[in-house]
XYZ file of C-alpha atoms in Angstrom:
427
model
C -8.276 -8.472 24.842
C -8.728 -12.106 26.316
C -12.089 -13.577 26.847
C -14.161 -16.695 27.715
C -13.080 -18.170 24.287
C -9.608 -16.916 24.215
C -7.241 -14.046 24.241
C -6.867 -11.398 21.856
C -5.428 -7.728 21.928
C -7.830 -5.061 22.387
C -6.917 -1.438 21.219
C -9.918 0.372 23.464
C -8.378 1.953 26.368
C -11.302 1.636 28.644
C -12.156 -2.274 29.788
C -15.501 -4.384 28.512
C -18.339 -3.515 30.988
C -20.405 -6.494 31.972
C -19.607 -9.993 33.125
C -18.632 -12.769 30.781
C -19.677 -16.588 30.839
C -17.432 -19.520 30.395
C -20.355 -21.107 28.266
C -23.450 -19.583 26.249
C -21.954 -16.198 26.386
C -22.022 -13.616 23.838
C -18.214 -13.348 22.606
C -16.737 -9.847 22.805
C -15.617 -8.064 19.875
C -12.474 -6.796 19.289
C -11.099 -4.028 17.382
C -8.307 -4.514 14.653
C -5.219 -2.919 15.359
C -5.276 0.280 14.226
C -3.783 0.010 10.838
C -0.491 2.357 9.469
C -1.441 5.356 7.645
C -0.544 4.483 4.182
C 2.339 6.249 3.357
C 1.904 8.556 0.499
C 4.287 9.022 -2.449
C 4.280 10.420 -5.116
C 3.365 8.484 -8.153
C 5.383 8.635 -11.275
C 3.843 11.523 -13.932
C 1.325 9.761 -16.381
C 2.193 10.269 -20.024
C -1.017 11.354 -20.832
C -1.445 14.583 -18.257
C -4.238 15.377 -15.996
C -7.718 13.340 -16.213
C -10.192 14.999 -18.394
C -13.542 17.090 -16.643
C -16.597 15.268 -17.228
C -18.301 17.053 -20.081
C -20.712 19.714 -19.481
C -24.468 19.219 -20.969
C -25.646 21.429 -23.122
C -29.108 23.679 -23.080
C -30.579 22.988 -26.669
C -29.722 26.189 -28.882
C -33.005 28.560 -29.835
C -34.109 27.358 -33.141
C -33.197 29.547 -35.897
C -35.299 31.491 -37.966
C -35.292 30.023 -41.819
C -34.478 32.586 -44.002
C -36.789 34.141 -47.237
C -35.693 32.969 -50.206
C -36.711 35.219 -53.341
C -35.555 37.270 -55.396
C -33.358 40.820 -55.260
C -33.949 43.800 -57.377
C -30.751 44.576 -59.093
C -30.366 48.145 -57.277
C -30.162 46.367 -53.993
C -28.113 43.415 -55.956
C -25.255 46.430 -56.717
C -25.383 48.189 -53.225
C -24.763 44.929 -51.942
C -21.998 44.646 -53.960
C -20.221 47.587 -53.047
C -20.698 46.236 -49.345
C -19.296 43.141 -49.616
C -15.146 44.210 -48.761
C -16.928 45.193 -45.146
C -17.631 41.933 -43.886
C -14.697 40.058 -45.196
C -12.343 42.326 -44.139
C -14.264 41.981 -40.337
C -13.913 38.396 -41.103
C -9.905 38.367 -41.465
C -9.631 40.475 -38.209
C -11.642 38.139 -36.323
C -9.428 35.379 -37.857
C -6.776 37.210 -36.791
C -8.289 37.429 -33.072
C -8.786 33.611 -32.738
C -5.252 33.138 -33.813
C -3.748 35.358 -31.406
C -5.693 33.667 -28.710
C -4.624 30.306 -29.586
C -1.097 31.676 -29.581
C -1.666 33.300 -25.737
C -3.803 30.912 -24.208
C -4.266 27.523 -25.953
C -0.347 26.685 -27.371
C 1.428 27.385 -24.330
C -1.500 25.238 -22.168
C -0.366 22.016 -24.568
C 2.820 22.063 -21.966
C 1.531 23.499 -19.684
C 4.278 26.249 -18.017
C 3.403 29.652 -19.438
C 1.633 32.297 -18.094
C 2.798 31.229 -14.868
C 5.529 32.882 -12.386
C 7.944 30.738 -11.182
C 11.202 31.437 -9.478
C 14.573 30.071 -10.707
C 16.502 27.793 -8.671
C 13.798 25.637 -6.667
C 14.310 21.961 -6.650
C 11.890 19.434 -8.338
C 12.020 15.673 -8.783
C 10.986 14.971 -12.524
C 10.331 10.997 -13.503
C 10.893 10.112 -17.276
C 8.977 7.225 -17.828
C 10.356 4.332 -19.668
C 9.812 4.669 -23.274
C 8.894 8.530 -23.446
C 8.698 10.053 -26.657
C 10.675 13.375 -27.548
C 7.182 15.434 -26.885
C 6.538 13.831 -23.664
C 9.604 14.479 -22.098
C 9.956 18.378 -23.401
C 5.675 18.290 -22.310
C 6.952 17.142 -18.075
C 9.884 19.314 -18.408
C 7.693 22.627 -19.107
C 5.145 21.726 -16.688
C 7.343 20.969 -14.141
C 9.357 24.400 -14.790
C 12.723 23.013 -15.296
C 12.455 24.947 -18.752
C 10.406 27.450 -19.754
C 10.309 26.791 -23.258
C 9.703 23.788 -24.734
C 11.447 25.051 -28.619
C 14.415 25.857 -26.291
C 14.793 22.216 -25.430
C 14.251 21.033 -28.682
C 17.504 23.458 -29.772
C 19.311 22.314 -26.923
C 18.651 18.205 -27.874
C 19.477 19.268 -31.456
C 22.215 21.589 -30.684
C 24.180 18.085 -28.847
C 22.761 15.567 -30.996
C 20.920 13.662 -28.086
C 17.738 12.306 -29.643
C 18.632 8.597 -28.932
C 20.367 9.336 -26.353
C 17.550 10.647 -23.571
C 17.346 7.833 -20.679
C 14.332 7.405 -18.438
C 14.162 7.665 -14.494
C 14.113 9.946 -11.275
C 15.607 13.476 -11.843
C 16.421 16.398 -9.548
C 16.467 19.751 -11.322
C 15.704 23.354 -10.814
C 13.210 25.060 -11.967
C 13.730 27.747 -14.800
C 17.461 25.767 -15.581
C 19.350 26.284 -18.252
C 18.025 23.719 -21.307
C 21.838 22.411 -22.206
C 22.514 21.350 -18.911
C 18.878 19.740 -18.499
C 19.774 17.737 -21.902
C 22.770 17.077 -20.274
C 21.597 15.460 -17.222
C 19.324 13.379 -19.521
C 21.810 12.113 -21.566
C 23.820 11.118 -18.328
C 20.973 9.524 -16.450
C 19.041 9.302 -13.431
C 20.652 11.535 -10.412
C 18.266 10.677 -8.240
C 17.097 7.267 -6.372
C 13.913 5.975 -7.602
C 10.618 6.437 -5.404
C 10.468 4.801 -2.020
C 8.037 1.935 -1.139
C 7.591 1.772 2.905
C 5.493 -1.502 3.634
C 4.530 -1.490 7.476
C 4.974 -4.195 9.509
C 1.920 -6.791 9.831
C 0.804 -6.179 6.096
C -1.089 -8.693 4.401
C 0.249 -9.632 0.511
C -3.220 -8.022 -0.351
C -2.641 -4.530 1.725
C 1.288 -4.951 0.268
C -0.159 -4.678 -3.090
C -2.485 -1.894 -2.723
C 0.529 0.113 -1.410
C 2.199 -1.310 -4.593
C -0.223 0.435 -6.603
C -0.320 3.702 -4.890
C 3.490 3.949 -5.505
C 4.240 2.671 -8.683
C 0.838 2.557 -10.569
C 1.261 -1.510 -10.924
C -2.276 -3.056 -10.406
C -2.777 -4.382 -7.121
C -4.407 -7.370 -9.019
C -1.404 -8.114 -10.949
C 0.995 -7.719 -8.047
C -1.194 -10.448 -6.014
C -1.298 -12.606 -8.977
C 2.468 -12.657 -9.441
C 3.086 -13.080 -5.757
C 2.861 -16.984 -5.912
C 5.266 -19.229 -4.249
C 5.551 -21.457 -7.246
C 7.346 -18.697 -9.043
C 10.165 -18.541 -6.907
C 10.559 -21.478 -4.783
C 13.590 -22.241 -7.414
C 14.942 -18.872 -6.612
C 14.278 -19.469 -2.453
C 15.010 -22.635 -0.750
C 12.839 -21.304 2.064
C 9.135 -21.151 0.204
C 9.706 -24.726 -0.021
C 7.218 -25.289 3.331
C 4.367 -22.554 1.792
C 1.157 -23.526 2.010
C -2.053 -22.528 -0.598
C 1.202 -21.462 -2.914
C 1.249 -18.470 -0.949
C 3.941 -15.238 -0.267
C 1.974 -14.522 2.950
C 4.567 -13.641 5.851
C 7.884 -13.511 3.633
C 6.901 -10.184 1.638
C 9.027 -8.517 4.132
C 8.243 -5.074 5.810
C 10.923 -2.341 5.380
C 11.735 0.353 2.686
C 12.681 -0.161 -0.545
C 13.863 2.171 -3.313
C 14.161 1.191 -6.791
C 15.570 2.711 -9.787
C 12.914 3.827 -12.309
C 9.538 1.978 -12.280
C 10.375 -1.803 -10.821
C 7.749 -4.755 -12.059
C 6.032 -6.858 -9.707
C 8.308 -9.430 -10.162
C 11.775 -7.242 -9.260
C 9.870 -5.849 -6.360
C 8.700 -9.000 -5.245
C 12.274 -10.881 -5.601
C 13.761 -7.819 -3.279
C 11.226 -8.374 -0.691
C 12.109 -12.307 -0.357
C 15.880 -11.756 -0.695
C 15.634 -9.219 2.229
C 13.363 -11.983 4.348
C 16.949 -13.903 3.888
C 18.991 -11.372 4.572
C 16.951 -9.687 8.080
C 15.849 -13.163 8.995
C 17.560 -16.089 7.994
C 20.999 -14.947 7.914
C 20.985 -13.110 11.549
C 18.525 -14.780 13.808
C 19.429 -18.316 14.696
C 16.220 -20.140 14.011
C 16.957 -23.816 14.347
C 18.607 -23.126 17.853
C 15.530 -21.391 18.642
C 12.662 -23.970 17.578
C 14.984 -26.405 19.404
C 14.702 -23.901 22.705
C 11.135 -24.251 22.208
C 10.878 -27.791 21.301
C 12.611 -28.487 24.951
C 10.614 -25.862 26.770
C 7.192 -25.891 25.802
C 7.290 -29.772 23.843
C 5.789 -27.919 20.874
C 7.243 -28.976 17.806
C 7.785 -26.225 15.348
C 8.849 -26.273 11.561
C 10.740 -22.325 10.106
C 7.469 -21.960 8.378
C 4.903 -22.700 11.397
C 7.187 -19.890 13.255
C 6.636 -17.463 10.959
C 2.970 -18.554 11.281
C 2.872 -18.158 15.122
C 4.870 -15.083 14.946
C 2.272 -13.239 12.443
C -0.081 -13.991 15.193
C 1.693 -12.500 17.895
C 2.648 -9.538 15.663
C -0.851 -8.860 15.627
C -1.474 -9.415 19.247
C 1.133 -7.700 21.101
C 2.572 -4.240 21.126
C 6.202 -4.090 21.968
C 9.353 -6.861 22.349
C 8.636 -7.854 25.469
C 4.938 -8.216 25.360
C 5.228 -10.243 22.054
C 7.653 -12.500 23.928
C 4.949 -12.821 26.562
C 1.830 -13.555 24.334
C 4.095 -16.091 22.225
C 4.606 -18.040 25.389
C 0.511 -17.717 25.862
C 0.307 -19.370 22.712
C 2.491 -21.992 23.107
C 1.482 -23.214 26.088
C -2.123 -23.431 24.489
C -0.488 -25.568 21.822
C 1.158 -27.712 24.130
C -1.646 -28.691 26.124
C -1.734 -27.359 29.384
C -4.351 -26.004 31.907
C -7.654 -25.296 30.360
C -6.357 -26.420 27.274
C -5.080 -29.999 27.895
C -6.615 -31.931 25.180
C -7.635 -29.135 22.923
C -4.527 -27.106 21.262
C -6.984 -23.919 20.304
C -5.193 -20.381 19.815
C -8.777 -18.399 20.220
C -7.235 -15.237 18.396
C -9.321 -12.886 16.821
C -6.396 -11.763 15.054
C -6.406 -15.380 12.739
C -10.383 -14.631 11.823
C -9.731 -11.010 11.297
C -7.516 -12.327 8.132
C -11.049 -13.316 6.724
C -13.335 -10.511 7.985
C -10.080 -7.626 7.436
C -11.747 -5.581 10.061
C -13.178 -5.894 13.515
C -14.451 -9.516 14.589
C -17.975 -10.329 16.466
C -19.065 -12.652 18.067
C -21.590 -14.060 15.615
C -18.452 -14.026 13.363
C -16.493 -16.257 15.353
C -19.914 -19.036 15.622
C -21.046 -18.219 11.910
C -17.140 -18.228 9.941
C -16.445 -21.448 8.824
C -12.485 -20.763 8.278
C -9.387 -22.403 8.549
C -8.448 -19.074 9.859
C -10.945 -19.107 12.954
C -9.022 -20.657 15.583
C -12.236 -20.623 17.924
C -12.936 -23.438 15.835
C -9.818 -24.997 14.429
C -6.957 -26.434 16.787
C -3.306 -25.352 16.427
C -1.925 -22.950 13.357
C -3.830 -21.533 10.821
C -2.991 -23.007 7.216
C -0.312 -19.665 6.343
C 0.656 -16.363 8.294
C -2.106 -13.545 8.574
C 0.984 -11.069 7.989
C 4.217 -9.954 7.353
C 5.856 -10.261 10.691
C 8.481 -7.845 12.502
C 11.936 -8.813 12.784
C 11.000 -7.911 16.424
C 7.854 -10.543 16.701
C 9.618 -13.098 14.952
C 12.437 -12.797 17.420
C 10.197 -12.562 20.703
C 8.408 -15.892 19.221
C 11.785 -17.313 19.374
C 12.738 -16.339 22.770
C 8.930 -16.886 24.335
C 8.629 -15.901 28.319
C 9.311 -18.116 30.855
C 5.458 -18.609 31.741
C 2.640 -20.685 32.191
C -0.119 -18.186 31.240
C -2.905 -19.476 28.984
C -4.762 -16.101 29.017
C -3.754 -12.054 28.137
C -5.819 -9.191 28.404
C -4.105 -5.956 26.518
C -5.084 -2.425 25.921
C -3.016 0.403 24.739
C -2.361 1.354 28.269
C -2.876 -2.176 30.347
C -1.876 -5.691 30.358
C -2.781 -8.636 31.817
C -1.958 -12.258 31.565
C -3.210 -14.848 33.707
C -2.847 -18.831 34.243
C -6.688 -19.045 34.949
C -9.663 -18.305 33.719
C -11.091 -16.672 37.064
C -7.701 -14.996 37.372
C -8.377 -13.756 33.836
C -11.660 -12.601 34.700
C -10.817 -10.388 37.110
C -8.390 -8.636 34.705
C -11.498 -7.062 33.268
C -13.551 -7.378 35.881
C-alpha cells in the first residue's frame, strides 16, 4: 500500500478509509506479508525417548501408629512360631507377582513395541543418529516396529558379526521385518535421502535458522552465529561486498536434502554455493546493472541489487508486478518527480526488518534505523531477505515507467506518477 510518505504493499483486500495528508498526517500501517506456513518435518528421533511428565505431588501419608513394645508370654512366643511359614510363603508369591509384572508391563515398555498390534509390511522412515550405541539403535528399531523383539536383533547382529559395522542415517523399513535383513540394511547404509529443509522465499537468516532448528534440532542461535560472512568470504568471491559481516540475502531459498544430520556450517556452504549456481551462473547481472545504469542513471553494485531486490520481494506479488515496483524504486533513487533531491525508498517493508511484524506510524517517526527508509535516503545497509530468483530477475529487467508511487492489495494495483494521482488510487 502507497501513502503520503511512500509506497508499500498492503495485504488487506479492502482500501484505507479516510483521507490522507501530504504533511502532519498520521502514517498508515501496513500489514506484513503474510508469512509461509513453516513447513513441518519430522525431526530426527532423540536418543533419549519421549520427555518425562512433570512429577505428580504427593498428599502427605496418615501417620502411623507406633507400635507397643513389651514383652510376649512364651505360649503366644510358640504359636507365633508355628505361624511364621504363612507370611513368608505370602511374601514369595507376592515377589513372584511383582516380577511377573515387570516382565508384562515394565521390560517390554524400556523399547517400547510390545503389547501393541501392528501389521507387517507398512513402511517407516527410521533415523540412526550419529554415534548410537548398540541399545539405542535395537531401543528405535522396537519402537518404531521394524522388529518386534529387541533379543531377536541382538541374535541377528551377533549371528553376522556386525557390531562395528552399524552406520547411522535415514532408513526405510517395514514394520514387523525380518531382523537379518534389518541388520543387513544397517550394515549397508542409509537407503533413504536425509530429511528435507524447504526455506521460503523472503526469509530472513534469523527465520532461516528457526526453520533450521525445527528440522535438524541445530540451535537457531548457533546457526545465526555461524552464518557470518567472514567465514566464507575465502570460500565465495561474492560476500566480498557484505556489509555488518552479514549472510542476509545469499542464504538462498529452495529445498535441500542432506544425508544424515548436516552442521550449520555444511548447510550453510550449500545454501551459498546454490546462490552461485541459481544466480550468478544463469542470470546475466553485469549486463543488467549496466541496463539500469543507462535507463534510470542509478548506479548499482551485485550486492546493492540483491539489496533492492529483497525490497521488492517483499513488496510485490508476482514477476511482473516486481518488475513494476523495482522501476518505482529506482526512479525514487534517481531523483525524479517528488523525489528530485531526496533519493528516499519509504518502504515499510525495510522497517519491518526491525519491528518483524506490522509497521505504524509512530514506528516509522519513533525508529531510529538504518532500516527506516522514511528516514534514511537510498538502500538500507544489507537485504531484509532472501530474495526470489524471480524478484531478483524483475529488479534486473525494471518496467519501462516513470511511477514514483504503488498502491497493492491482494486483489488491486495501482501505480501512479503523482501524488494526487496516487491519492485517488485509494480514494
Amino acid at each position: 500500500m502507497a501513502n503520503d510518505y511512500g509506497s508499500h504493499r498492503d495485504q488487506r483486500p479492502e482500501r484505507p478509509a479516510g483521507k490522507r495528508f501530504r504533511s502532519n498526517a498520521q502514517v498508515p500501517t501496513s500489514r506484513p506479508a503474510a508469512s509461509a506456513p513453516r513447513p513441518r518435518a519430522a525431526a530426527p528421533r532423540s536418543a533419549q525417548g519421549a520427555a518425562s511428565h512433570p512429577g505428580r505431588v504427593q498428599t502427605p501419608s496418615q501417620p502411623r501408629a507406633h507400635a507397643r513394645v513389651g514383652r510376649t508370654h512364651p505360649a503366644y512366643a510358640q504359636a507365633a512360631a508355628k505361624r511364621s511359614g504363612l507370611p513368608v510363603i505370602l511374601g514369595v508369591l507376592v515377589a513372584i507377582a511383582v516380577v511377573a509384572a515387570a516382565a508384562i508391563f515394565v521390560f517390554p515398555r524400556m523399547f517400547g513395541g510390545a503389547g501393541v498390534a501392528v501389521e507387517a509390511g507398512q513402511p517407516v522412515n527410521v533415523t540412526i543418529p550419529e554415534g548410537a550405541t548398540g541399545d539405542l539403535i535395537a531401543q528405535t528399531l522396537v519402537e518404531n516396529h521394524v522388529v518386534e523383539d529387541a533379543g531377536e536383533y541382538y541374535a541377528a547382529v551377533k549371528k553376522l558379526g556386525a557390531e562395528m559395522q552399524l552406520k547411522p542415517g535415514e532408513y526405510r523399513f517395514e514394520t514387523l521385518q525380518d531382523p537379518i535383513a534389518v541388520v543387513k540394511q544397517l550394515v549397508a547404509g542409509p537407503n533413504v535421502d536425509g530429511l528435507k529443509l524447504t526455506v521460503p522465499e523472503g526469509k530472513t537468516v534469523s527465520q532461516t535458522a528457526r526453520i533450521v532448528e525445527e528440522v535438524y534440532g541445530i540451535p537457531a542461535d548457533d546457526f545465526i552465529a555461524q552464518a557470518k560472512a567472514s567465514n566464507y568470504e575465502a570460500d565465495f568471491a561474492f560476500l566480498s561486498e557484505a556489509a555488518n559481516d552479514s549472510l542476509e540475502g545469499f542464504l538462498f531459498p529452495k529445498t535441500y536434502t542432506f544425508s544424515g544430520t548436516p552442521t550449520a556450517d555444511q548447510i550453510i556452504r550449500a545454501m551459498l554455493s546454490q546462490y552461485q549456481a541459481d544466480v550468478l551462473d544463469v542470470l546475466d547481472v553485469d549486463a543488467g546493472l549496466a541496463s539500469i545504469k543507462a535507463r534510470f542513471g542509478v548506479e548499482l553494485t551485485a550486492y546493492q541489487l540483491l539489496d533492492l531486490a529483497s525490497i521488492v520481494e517483499r513488496e510485490g506479488l508476482h514477476a511482473k508486478q516486481r518488475s513494476h515496483v523495482a522501476s518505482v524504486f529506482l526512479n525514487r533513487l534517481a531523483g525524479k518527480g517528488d523525489f528530485a533531491g531526496r533519493p528516499y525508498l519509504q518502504s515499510d517493508a525495510t522497517l519491518m526488518y526491525v519491528t518483524d511484524g506490522e509497521v505504524t506510524a509512530k514506528d516509522i517517526q519513533a525508529i531510529d534505523s538504518p532500516y527506516n527508509s522514511y528516514k534514511n535516503a537510498g538502500l538500507p545497509p544489507t537485504p531484509i531477505c532472501s530474495p526470489s530468483v524471480e524478484a531478483i530477475r524483475a529488479t534486473l529487467n525494471p518496467t519501462d515507467s516513470n511511477d514514483l508511487y504503488f498502491f497493492i492489495t491482494q486483489d488491486e494495483e495501482f501505480f501512479s506518477e503523482t501524488y494526487d494521482d496516487h491519492q485517488k488510487s485509494w480514494e
